[in-house]
PDB file of C-alpha atoms in Angstrom:
ATOM      1  CA  MET A   1      58.866-117.161 172.014  1.00 56.00           C
ATOM      2  CA  ASN A   2      60.739-115.381 174.757  1.00 59.00           C
ATOM      3  CA  ASN A   3      57.865-116.462 176.967  1.00 65.00           C
ATOM      4  CA  ILE A   4      58.843-120.315 175.970  1.00 71.00           C
ATOM      5  CA  LYS A   5      62.324-119.577 176.540  1.00 67.00           C
ATOM      6  CA  THR A   6      61.731-118.459 180.220  1.00 70.00           C
ATOM      7  CA  VAL A   7      59.674-121.674 180.921  1.00 75.00           C
ATOM      8  CA  MET A   8      62.433-123.642 179.669  1.00 75.00           C
ATOM      9  CA  LEU A   9      65.004-121.949 181.748  1.00 71.00           C
ATOM     10  CA  MET A  10      62.836-122.322 184.744  1.00 75.00           C
ATOM     11  CA  VAL A  11      62.632-126.103 184.029  1.00 80.00           C
ATOM     12  CA  LEU A  12      66.246-126.364 183.363  1.00 75.00           C
ATOM     13  CA  MET A  13      67.445-124.429 186.393  1.00 72.00           C
ATOM     14  CA  ALA A  14      64.954-126.521 188.644  1.00 78.00           C
ATOM     15  CA  VAL A  15      66.530-129.681 187.223  1.00 81.00           C
ATOM     16  CA  ILE A  16      70.206-128.638 188.012  1.00 76.00           C
ATOM     17  CA  MET A  17      69.109-127.837 191.616  1.00 76.00           C
ATOM     18  CA  MET A  18      67.122-130.862 191.778  1.00 82.00           C
ATOM     19  CA  LEU A  19      70.419-132.865 190.642  1.00 77.00           C
ATOM     20  CA  ILE A  20      72.188-131.327 193.193  1.00 73.00           C
ATOM     21  CA  GLY A  21      70.147-132.080 196.146  1.00 77.00           C
ATOM     22  CA  GLY A  22      69.554-135.796 194.951  1.00 78.00           C
ATOM     23  CA  LEU A  23      73.306-136.498 194.482  1.00 72.00           C
ATOM     24  CA  VAL A  24      74.074-134.672 198.042  1.00 70.00           C
ATOM     25  CA  GLY A  25      70.976-135.592 200.128  1.00 73.00           C
ATOM     26  CA  GLY A  26      69.521-138.407 198.275  1.00 77.00           C
ATOM     27  CA  ARG A  27      65.465-138.381 198.072  1.00 83.00           C
ATOM     28  CA  THR A  28      65.302-135.895 200.789  1.00 85.00           C
ATOM     29  CA  GLY A  29      67.646-133.458 199.220  1.00 79.00           C
ATOM     30  CA  LEU A  30      65.826-133.796 195.745  1.00 84.00           C
ATOM     31  CA  THR A  31      62.388-133.172 197.553  1.00 87.00           C
ATOM     32  CA  ILE A  32      64.164-129.926 199.395  1.00 85.00           C
ATOM     33  CA  MET A  33      65.195-128.520 196.112  1.00 82.00           C
ATOM     34  CA  LEU A  34      62.301-129.220 194.230  1.00 85.00           C
ATOM     35  CA  PHE A  35      59.944-127.084 196.527  1.00 87.00           C
ATOM     36  CA  PHE A  36      63.116-124.564 196.779  1.00 83.00           C
ATOM     37  CA  SER A  37      63.091-124.623 193.039  1.00 81.00           C
ATOM     38  CA  ILE A  38      59.199-124.003 193.036  1.00 83.00           C
ATOM     39  CA  ALA A  39      59.499-121.150 195.402  1.00 84.00           C
ATOM     40  CA  MET A  40      62.635-119.587 193.571  1.00 78.00           C
ATOM     41  CA  ASN A  41      60.787-119.893 189.985  1.00 77.00           C
ATOM     42  CA  LEU A  42      57.879-117.697 191.833  1.00 81.00           C
ATOM     43  CA  TYR A  43      60.034-115.385 193.453  1.00 78.00           C
ATOM     44  CA  SER A  44      62.057-114.870 190.434  1.00 74.00           C
ATOM     45  CA  TYR A  45      59.238-113.869 188.256  1.00 75.00           C
ATOM     46  CA  TRP A  46      57.811-111.071 190.594  1.00 82.00           C
ATOM     47  CA  CYS A  47      60.869-110.089 192.265  1.00 79.00           C
ATOM     48  CA  SER A  48      64.020-110.598 190.370  1.00 72.00           C
ATOM     49  CA  ASP A  49      64.302-107.155 188.931  1.00 80.00           C
ATOM     50  CA  SER A  50      64.210-105.395 192.030  1.00 86.00           C
ATOM     51  CA  LEU A  51      66.907-107.821 193.405  1.00 81.00           C
ATOM     52  CA  VAL A  52      69.109-107.300 190.446  1.00 84.00           C
ATOM     53  CA  LEU A  53      68.895-103.519 190.969  1.00 90.00           C
ATOM     54  CA  ARG A  54      69.645-103.923 194.463  1.00 88.00           C
ATOM     55  CA  TRP A  55      72.529-106.270 193.833  1.00 83.00           C
ATOM     56  CA  SER A  56      74.111-103.551 191.104  1.00 89.00           C
ATOM     57  CA  GLY A  57      73.577-100.585 193.547  1.00 91.00           C
ATOM     58  CA  ALA A  58      71.216 -98.736 191.228  1.00 94.00           C
ATOM     59  CA  GLN A  59      68.931 -95.868 192.529  1.00 96.00           C
ATOM     60  CA  GLU A  60      65.929 -94.873 190.907  1.00 97.00           C
ATOM     61  CA  VAL A  61      65.895 -90.998 190.093  1.00 97.00           C
ATOM     62  CA  THR A  62      62.813 -88.635 189.115  1.00 97.00           C
ATOM     63  CA  ARG A  63      62.770 -86.230 186.478  1.00 97.00           C
ATOM     64  CA  GLU A  64      63.635 -83.337 188.537  1.00 97.00           C
ATOM     65  CA  GLU A  65      66.799 -85.438 189.747  1.00 97.00           C
ATOM     66  CA  ALA A  66      68.146 -86.116 186.263  1.00 97.00           C
ATOM     67  CA  PRO A  67      66.233 -84.010 183.950  1.00 97.00           C
ATOM     68  CA  GLN A  68      68.230 -84.635 180.909  1.00 97.00           C
ATOM     69  CA  LEU A  69      68.530 -88.380 181.265  1.00 98.00           C
ATOM     70  CA  TYR A  70      64.823 -89.029 182.219  1.00 98.00           C
ATOM     71  CA  ALA A  71      63.651 -87.033 179.234  1.00 98.00           C
ATOM     72  CA  LEU A  72      66.217 -88.850 176.570  1.00 98.00           C
ATOM     73  CA  VAL A  73      64.582 -92.090 178.082  1.00 98.00           C
ATOM     74  CA  GLU A  74      61.104 -90.484 177.684  1.00 98.00           C
ATOM     75  CA  ASN A  75      61.529 -89.636 174.330  1.00 98.00           C
ATOM     76  CA  LEU A  76      63.106 -92.904 173.371  1.00 98.00           C
ATOM     77  CA  ALA A  77      60.339 -94.844 174.832  1.00 98.00           C
ATOM     78  CA  ASN A  78      57.864 -92.889 173.104  1.00 98.00           C
ATOM     79  CA  ARG A  79      59.434 -93.700 169.814  1.00 97.00           C
ATOM     80  CA  ALA A  80      59.545 -97.376 170.711  1.00 97.00           C
ATOM     81  CA  GLY A  81      55.849 -97.399 171.490  1.00 97.00           C
ATOM     82  CA  LEU A  82      56.709 -98.350 175.082  1.00 97.00           C
ATOM     83  CA  PRO A  83      55.519 -97.050 178.634  1.00 97.00           C
ATOM     84  CA  MET A  84      57.879 -94.878 180.556  1.00 97.00           C
ATOM     85  CA  PRO A  85      60.564 -97.308 182.434  1.00 97.00           C
ATOM     86  CA  LYS A  86      62.025 -96.567 185.920  1.00 96.00           C
ATOM     87  CA  VAL A  87      65.281 -94.576 185.304  1.00 98.00           C
ATOM     88  CA  CYS A  88      68.147 -95.658 187.297  1.00 97.00           C
ATOM     89  CA  ILE A  89      71.761 -94.470 188.100  1.00 97.00           C
ATOM     90  CA  ILE A  90      74.780 -96.776 189.197  1.00 96.00           C
ATOM     91  CA  ASP A  91      77.482 -94.818 190.824  1.00 94.00           C
ATOM     92  CA  ALA A  92      80.494 -96.255 189.182  1.00 92.00           C
ATOM     93  CA  ASP A  93      83.422 -94.874 186.961  1.00 91.00           C
ATOM     94  CA  GLU A  94      83.147 -97.821 184.155  1.00 91.00           C
ATOM     95  CA  PRO A  95      80.472 -97.040 181.368  1.00 95.00           C
ATOM     96  CA  ASN A  96      77.935 -99.684 181.054  1.00 95.00           C
ATOM     97  CA  ALA A  97      73.948 -99.704 181.310  1.00 96.00           C
ATOM     98  CA  PHE A  98      71.357-102.595 181.511  1.00 95.00           C
ATOM     99  CA  ALA A  99      67.736-103.368 181.595  1.00 94.00           C
ATOM    100  CA  THR A 100      65.420-105.299 183.822  1.00 91.00           C
ATOM    101  CA  GLY A 101      61.926-106.129 184.534  1.00 88.00           C
ATOM    102  CA  ARG A 102      59.293-108.603 184.028  1.00 85.00           C
ATOM    103  CA  ASN A 103      57.506-107.122 180.965  1.00 89.00           C
ATOM    104  CA  PRO A 104      57.387-103.648 179.518  1.00 93.00           C
ATOM    105  CA  ASN A 105      54.983-102.294 182.002  1.00 93.00           C
ATOM    106  CA  HIS A 106      57.247-103.325 184.969  1.00 91.00           C
ATOM    107  CA  ALA A 107      60.538-102.207 183.451  1.00 94.00           C
ATOM    108  CA  ALA A 108      63.690-100.085 184.620  1.00 96.00           C
ATOM    109  CA  VAL A 109      66.889 -98.934 182.562  1.00 97.00           C
ATOM    110  CA  ALA A 110      70.048 -98.539 184.457  1.00 97.00           C
ATOM    111  CA  VAL A 111      73.190 -96.520 183.590  1.00 97.00           C
ATOM    112  CA  THR A 112      76.462 -95.880 185.307  1.00 96.00           C
ATOM    113  CA  THR A 113      77.423 -92.346 186.237  1.00 96.00           C
ATOM    114  CA  GLY A 114      80.615 -93.446 183.953  1.00 94.00           C
ATOM    115  CA  ILE A 115      78.544 -93.883 180.906  1.00 96.00           C
ATOM    116  CA  MET A 116      77.176 -90.113 181.374  1.00 96.00           C
ATOM    117  CA  ARG A 117      80.498 -88.794 181.638  1.00 95.00           C
ATOM    118  CA  VAL A 118      82.564 -90.901 178.690  1.00 95.00           C
ATOM    119  CA  LEU A 119      79.767 -90.748 176.221  1.00 97.00           C
ATOM    120  CA  ASP A 120      78.053 -87.943 174.434  1.00 97.00           C
ATOM    121  CA  TYR A 121      74.112 -87.427 173.771  1.00 97.00           C
ATOM    122  CA  ASN A 122      73.865 -89.285 170.700  1.00 98.00           C
ATOM    123  CA  GLU A 123      76.046 -92.149 171.938  1.00 98.00           C
ATOM    124  CA  ILE A 124      73.913 -92.629 175.322  1.00 98.00           C
ATOM    125  CA  SER A 125      70.767 -92.358 172.977  1.00 98.00           C
ATOM    126  CA  GLY A 126      72.093 -95.374 170.997  1.00 98.00           C
ATOM    127  CA  VAL A 127      72.778 -97.302 174.421  1.00 98.00           C
ATOM    128  CA  LEU A 128      69.357 -96.509 176.163  1.00 98.00           C
ATOM    129  CA  ALA A 129      67.609 -97.597 172.566  1.00 98.00           C
ATOM    130  CA  HIS A 130      69.374-100.917 172.812  1.00 98.00           C
ATOM    131  CA  GLU A 131      68.175-101.415 176.411  1.00 97.00           C
ATOM    132  CA  LEU A 132      64.699-100.482 175.433  1.00 97.00           C
ATOM    133  CA  ALA A 133      64.820-102.647 172.332  1.00 96.00           C
ATOM    134  CA  HIS A 134      65.773-105.480 174.985  1.00 94.00           C
ATOM    135  CA  VAL A 135      62.475-104.430 176.834  1.00 94.00           C
ATOM    136  CA  LYS A 136      60.198-104.263 173.558  1.00 94.00           C
ATOM    137  CA  ASN A 137      61.478-107.585 172.841  1.00 90.00           C
ATOM    138  CA  ARG A 138      60.639-108.874 176.087  1.00 86.00           C
ATOM    139  CA  ASP A 139      64.159-110.256 176.718  1.00 84.00           C
ATOM    140  CA  ILE A 140      64.659-108.949 180.135  1.00 81.00           C
ATOM    141  CA  LEU A 141      62.627-111.296 181.926  1.00 79.00           C
ATOM    142  CA  THR A 142      64.580-113.936 180.461  1.00 76.00           C
ATOM    143  CA  SER A 143      67.927-112.625 181.420  1.00 74.00           C
ATOM    144  CA  THR A 144      66.715-111.181 184.571  1.00 73.00           C
ATOM    145  CA  ILE A 145      65.757-114.492 185.769  1.00 73.00           C
ATOM    146  CA  ALA A 146      68.739-116.325 184.275  1.00 72.00           C
ATOM    147  CA  SER A 147      71.195-113.990 186.299  1.00 71.00           C
ATOM    148  CA  MET A 148      69.231-114.424 189.736  1.00 70.00           C
ATOM    149  CA  MET A 149      69.176-118.293 189.292  1.00 71.00           C
ATOM    150  CA  ALA A 150      72.732-118.756 188.104  1.00 70.00           C
ATOM    151  CA  THR A 151      73.508-116.847 191.434  1.00 71.00           C
ATOM    152  CA  VAL A 152      71.343-119.061 193.456  1.00 73.00           C
ATOM    153  CA  ILE A 153      72.511-122.158 191.965  1.00 71.00           C
ATOM    154  CA  SER A 154      76.276-121.344 192.619  1.00 69.00           C
ATOM    155  CA  TYR A 155      75.304-120.446 196.185  1.00 70.00           C
ATOM    156  CA  ALA A 156      73.720-123.637 196.625  1.00 68.00           C
ATOM    157  CA  ALA A 157      76.392-125.738 195.050  1.00 66.00           C
ATOM    158  CA  GLN A 158      78.723-124.066 197.577  1.00 66.00           C
ATOM    159  CA  PHE A 159      76.754-124.554 200.414  1.00 68.00           C
ATOM    160  CA  PHE A 160      76.214-128.167 199.790  1.00 64.00           C
ATOM    161  CA  MET A 161      80.093-128.463 199.153  1.00 61.00           C
ATOM    162  CA  PHE A 162      80.544-127.463 202.492  1.00 63.00           C
ATOM    163  CA  PHE A 163      77.581-128.096 204.581  1.00 57.00           C
ATOM    164  CA  GLY A 164      75.787-131.042 202.768  1.00 52.00           C
ATOM    165  CA  GLY A 165      74.371-133.675 205.045  1.00 49.00           C
ATOM    166  CA  SER A 166      74.451-137.437 204.493  1.00 48.00           C
ATOM    167  CA  SER A 167      72.151-139.057 202.032  1.00 48.00           C
ATOM    168  CA  ASP A 168      69.195-141.645 203.112  1.00 49.00           C
ATOM    169  CA  GLU A 169      70.586-144.815 204.171  1.00 47.00           C
ATOM    170  CA  ASP A 170      69.128-146.609 201.128  1.00 49.00           C
ATOM    171  CA  ASP A 171      70.450-143.771 198.612  1.00 50.00           C
ATOM    172  CA  GLY A 172      74.034-144.002 198.671  1.00 52.00           C
ATOM    173  CA  VAL A 173      75.658-141.106 197.475  1.00 52.00           C
ATOM    174  CA  ASN A 174      78.633-140.988 195.413  1.00 56.00           C
ATOM    175  CA  PRO A 175      81.075-138.576 196.920  1.00 66.00           C
ATOM    176  CA  ILE A 176      83.028-138.085 193.433  1.00 60.00           C
ATOM    177  CA  ALA A 177      79.435-137.488 191.598  1.00 59.00           C
ATOM    178  CA  ALA A 178      78.559-135.219 194.117  1.00 61.00           C
ATOM    179  CA  ILE A 179      81.725-132.788 193.984  1.00 66.00           C
ATOM    180  CA  ALA A 180      81.474-133.228 190.344  1.00 64.00           C
ATOM    181  CA  MET A 181      78.121-131.769 190.564  1.00 63.00           C
ATOM    182  CA  MET A 182      79.171-128.938 192.896  1.00 64.00           C
ATOM    183  CA  ILE A 183      81.735-127.723 190.320  1.00 68.00           C
ATOM    184  CA  LEU A 184      79.459-128.565 187.328  1.00 65.00           C
ATOM    185  CA  ALA A 185      76.374-126.828 188.530  1.00 65.00           C
ATOM    186  CA  PRO A 186      77.474-123.117 188.077  1.00 66.00           C
ATOM    187  CA  ILE A 187      79.121-123.821 184.823  1.00 68.00           C
ATOM    188  CA  ALA A 188      75.732-125.381 183.772  1.00 65.00           C
ATOM    189  CA  ALA A 189      73.964-122.235 184.842  1.00 64.00           C
ATOM    190  CA  MET A 190      76.642-120.042 183.015  1.00 66.00           C
ATOM    191  CA  LEU A 191      76.256-121.957 179.830  1.00 63.00           C
ATOM    192  CA  ILE A 192      72.479-121.593 179.806  1.00 62.00           C
ATOM    193  CA  GLN A 193      73.132-117.510 180.309  1.00 62.00           C
ATOM    194  CA  MET A 194      75.481-117.700 177.363  1.00 62.00           C
ATOM    195  CA  ALA A 195      72.834-119.766 175.102  1.00 59.00           C
ATOM    196  CA  ILE A 196      70.165-117.273 175.870  1.00 62.00           C
ATOM    197  CA  SER A 197      72.079-113.985 175.815  1.00 64.00           C
ATOM    198  CA  ARG A 198      74.288-113.876 172.377  1.00 69.00           C
ATOM    199  CA  SER A 199      71.396-113.901 169.675  1.00 77.00           C
ATOM    200  CA  ARG A 200      69.289-111.587 171.503  1.00 86.00           C
ATOM    201  CA  GLU A 201      71.891-108.900 171.674  1.00 91.00           C
ATOM    202  CA  TYR A 202      72.176-108.777 167.857  1.00 93.00           C
ATOM    203  CA  GLU A 203      68.548-108.248 167.757  1.00 93.00           C
ATOM    204  CA  ALA A 204      68.605-105.681 170.262  1.00 95.00           C
ATOM    205  CA  ASP A 205      71.337-103.641 168.430  1.00 97.00           C
ATOM    206  CA  HIS A 206      69.453-103.591 165.161  1.00 97.00           C
ATOM    207  CA  ASP A 207      66.315-102.423 166.886  1.00 97.00           C
ATOM    208  CA  GLY A 208      68.158-100.068 169.001  1.00 98.00           C
ATOM    209  CA  GLY A 209      69.430 -98.953 165.768  1.00 97.00           C
ATOM    210  CA  GLU A 210      66.007 -97.961 164.547  1.00 97.00           C
ATOM    211  CA  ILE A 211      64.808 -96.456 167.590  1.00 98.00           C
ATOM    212  CA  CYS A 212      67.433 -94.024 168.412  1.00 97.00           C
ATOM    213  CA  GLY A 213      67.328 -93.062 164.631  1.00 97.00           C
ATOM    214  CA  ASN A 214      71.099 -93.873 163.505  1.00 98.00           C
ATOM    215  CA  PRO A 215      72.834 -97.158 164.277  1.00 98.00           C
ATOM    216  CA  ASN A 216      76.115 -95.159 164.197  1.00 98.00           C
ATOM    217  CA  TYR A 217      74.995 -93.821 167.750  1.00 98.00           C
ATOM    218  CA  LEU A 218      75.044 -96.988 169.187  1.00 98.00           C
ATOM    219  CA  ALA A 219      78.231 -98.520 167.384  1.00 98.00           C
ATOM    220  CA  ASP A 220      80.108 -95.199 168.632  1.00 98.00           C
ATOM    221  CA  GLY A 221      79.054 -95.751 172.123  1.00 98.00           C
ATOM    222  CA  LEU A 222      80.131 -99.499 172.163  1.00 97.00           C
ATOM    223  CA  GLU A 223      83.529 -98.788 170.900  1.00 97.00           C
ATOM    224  CA  LYS A 224      83.868 -96.455 173.729  1.00 97.00           C
ATOM    225  CA  ILE A 225      82.625 -98.826 176.334  1.00 96.00           C
ATOM    226  CA  GLU A 226      84.567-101.531 174.869  1.00 93.00           C
ATOM    227  CA  TYR A 227      87.816 -99.602 175.020  1.00 93.00           C
ATOM    228  CA  TYR A 228      87.088 -98.877 178.581  1.00 92.00           C
ATOM    229  CA  VAL A 229      86.246-102.139 179.803  1.00 88.00           C
ATOM    230  CA  THR A 230      88.921-104.061 178.090  1.00 86.00           C
ATOM    231  CA  HIS A 231      91.651-101.533 179.167  1.00 84.00           C
ATOM    232  CA  SER A 232      90.288-101.197 182.899  1.00 77.00           C
ATOM    233  CA  GLN A 233      91.969-103.728 185.455  1.00 68.00           C
ATOM    234  CA  GLU A 234      88.874-103.328 187.828  1.00 68.00           C
ATOM    235  CA  THR A 235      85.249-104.150 187.036  1.00 69.00           C
ATOM    236  CA  LEU A 236      82.133-102.474 188.134  1.00 77.00           C
ATOM    237  CA  PRO A 237      82.554-102.834 191.994  1.00 75.00           C
ATOM    238  CA  SER A 238      78.771-104.051 192.313  1.00 72.00           C
ATOM    239  CA  ALA A 239      79.015-106.272 189.003  1.00 73.00           C
ATOM    240  CA  LYS A 240      78.716-110.269 189.750  1.00 71.00           C
ATOM    241  CA  PRO A 241      79.678-112.811 187.022  1.00 71.00           C
ATOM    242  CA  ALA A 242      76.112-114.381 187.128  1.00 68.00           C
ATOM    243  CA  THR A 243      74.613-110.791 186.164  1.00 76.00           C
ATOM    244  CA  ALA A 244      77.047-110.003 183.556  1.00 79.00           C
ATOM    245  CA  ASN A 245      74.727-111.165 180.661  1.00 79.00           C
ATOM    246  CA  MET A 246      72.572-108.116 181.555  1.00 85.00           C
ATOM    247  CA  TYR A 247      74.909-105.336 180.576  1.00 91.00           C
ATOM    248  CA  ILE A 248      75.421-103.931 177.293  1.00 94.00           C
ATOM    249  CA  VAL A 249      79.021-104.806 177.275  1.00 92.00           C
ATOM    250  CA  ASN A 250      80.441-107.739 179.824  1.00 86.00           C
ATOM    251  CA  PRO A 251      81.830-105.536 182.615  1.00 87.00           C
ATOM    252  CA  PHE A 252      84.297-108.611 183.194  1.00 80.00           C
ATOM    253  CA  GLU A 253      85.874-108.585 179.329  1.00 75.00           C
ATOM    254  CA  GLY A 254      88.898-106.733 180.693  1.00 66.00           C
ATOM    255  CA  THR A 255      89.784-109.063 183.580  1.00 56.00           C
ATOM    256  CA  GLY A 256      91.837-111.161 181.026  1.00 54.00           C
ATOM    257  CA  LYS A 257      90.905-114.533 182.513  1.00 50.00           C
ATOM    258  CA  ALA A 258      90.327-117.557 180.104  1.00 47.00           C
ATOM    259  CA  LEU A 259      87.311-118.597 181.778  1.00 50.00           C
ATOM    260  CA  THR A 260      85.719-115.146 181.620  1.00 52.00           C
ATOM    261  CA  LYS A 261      86.009-115.372 177.720  1.00 53.00           C
ATOM    262  CA  LEU A 262      85.047-119.004 177.714  1.00 53.00           C
ATOM    263  CA  PHE A 263      81.765-118.067 179.339  1.00 55.00           C
ATOM    264  CA  SER A 264      81.279-114.809 177.704  1.00 65.00           C
ATOM    265  CA  THR A 265      77.601-113.829 177.396  1.00 68.00           C
ATOM    266  CA  HIS A 266      78.200-111.561 174.579  1.00 81.00           C
ATOM    267  CA  PRO A 267      79.111-111.750 170.675  1.00 86.00           C
ATOM    268  CA  ASP A 268      82.175-110.001 169.715  1.00 88.00           C
ATOM    269  CA  THR A 269      81.945-106.284 170.199  1.00 93.00           C
ATOM    270  CA  ALA A 270      83.599-105.682 166.977  1.00 94.00           C
ATOM    271  CA  GLU A 271      81.045-107.837 165.068  1.00 94.00           C
ATOM    272  CA  ARG A 272      78.491-105.965 166.800  1.00 96.00           C
ATOM    273  CA  ILE A 273      79.777-102.807 165.526  1.00 97.00           C
ATOM    274  CA  ALA A 274      80.468-103.862 162.172  1.00 97.00           C
ATOM    275  CA  ARG A 275      76.720-104.880 161.743  1.00 97.00           C
ATOM    276  CA  LEU A 276      75.670-101.855 163.066  1.00 98.00           C
ATOM    277  CA  ARG A 277      77.824 -99.915 160.565  1.00 98.00           C
ATOM    278  CA  GLU A 278      76.394-101.810 157.784  1.00 97.00           C
ATOM    279  CA  GLN A 279      72.566-101.117 159.018  1.00 98.00           C
ATOM    280  CA  ALA A 280      73.474 -97.167 158.974  1.00 97.00           C
ATOM    281  CA  ARG A 281      74.658 -97.693 155.468  1.00 97.00           C
ATOM    282  CA  GLU A 282      71.398 -99.533 154.603  1.00 97.00           C
ATOM    283  CA  MET A 283      69.564 -96.737 156.319  1.00 96.00           C
ATOM    284  CA  ARG A 284      71.487 -93.880 154.568  1.00 94.00           C
ATOM    285  CA  VAL A 285      72.710 -92.129 157.795  1.00 94.00           C
ATOM    286  CA  ARG A 286      76.013 -90.868 159.068  1.00 86.00           C
TER     287      ARG A 286
END
């Protein structure tokens, strides 16, 4: 199912980019964006994970450099029946985490230094189990490509807004339509992200609760992360709106901006916690 979603996402993103090119540059612009979209789809599949890690400032660590974290990820990966992913650390005070990669054999999990300072061992295990659930469910390719392509579409729209050339002589362009597309294209990209992200978070929470053995670990971790994110006036220094869907809690929730809430890529954290508490009661764990 996620493979179908990924293909649909690539097609939708390509259509948006071709519309931008067509409205601004006529047939020439449409053709350019068609070939650019094909190139971006290929690049996104093979290289988007490494690009997202670079954007987020994540640095891969070895067992010797972070023995406790590495051992915890290794234990959880074994419990989930997954190959050992890369383990990365982001030097940032805000507690948060994400997973990326095109499949379980090419996956990485990243945590901030803040999450290791704020959360206890059990809570970190719950958060990491959630991220490994994304890996197991093959959510990460879809979310990684969505993040990368939303960024590319936003940049493309801005580029054509300021540097777009004239259209072919026989393809007159409506400047109002072109400006509208420059504004709406990034919004459309974010809406696609939002539609993909919300439902998969509930599933990853449920599966993560099973992987770590106690859904309360994840619920407690989410409570602490949510508190820090919503009470902080600053977001992760390297976080971008287009990559917000990848984090376990949207790093922009604390900004208080109306658009941030409108285009939230995550379900309500309180609802996620309530579901995890109910799951813990069903599993009869405390």
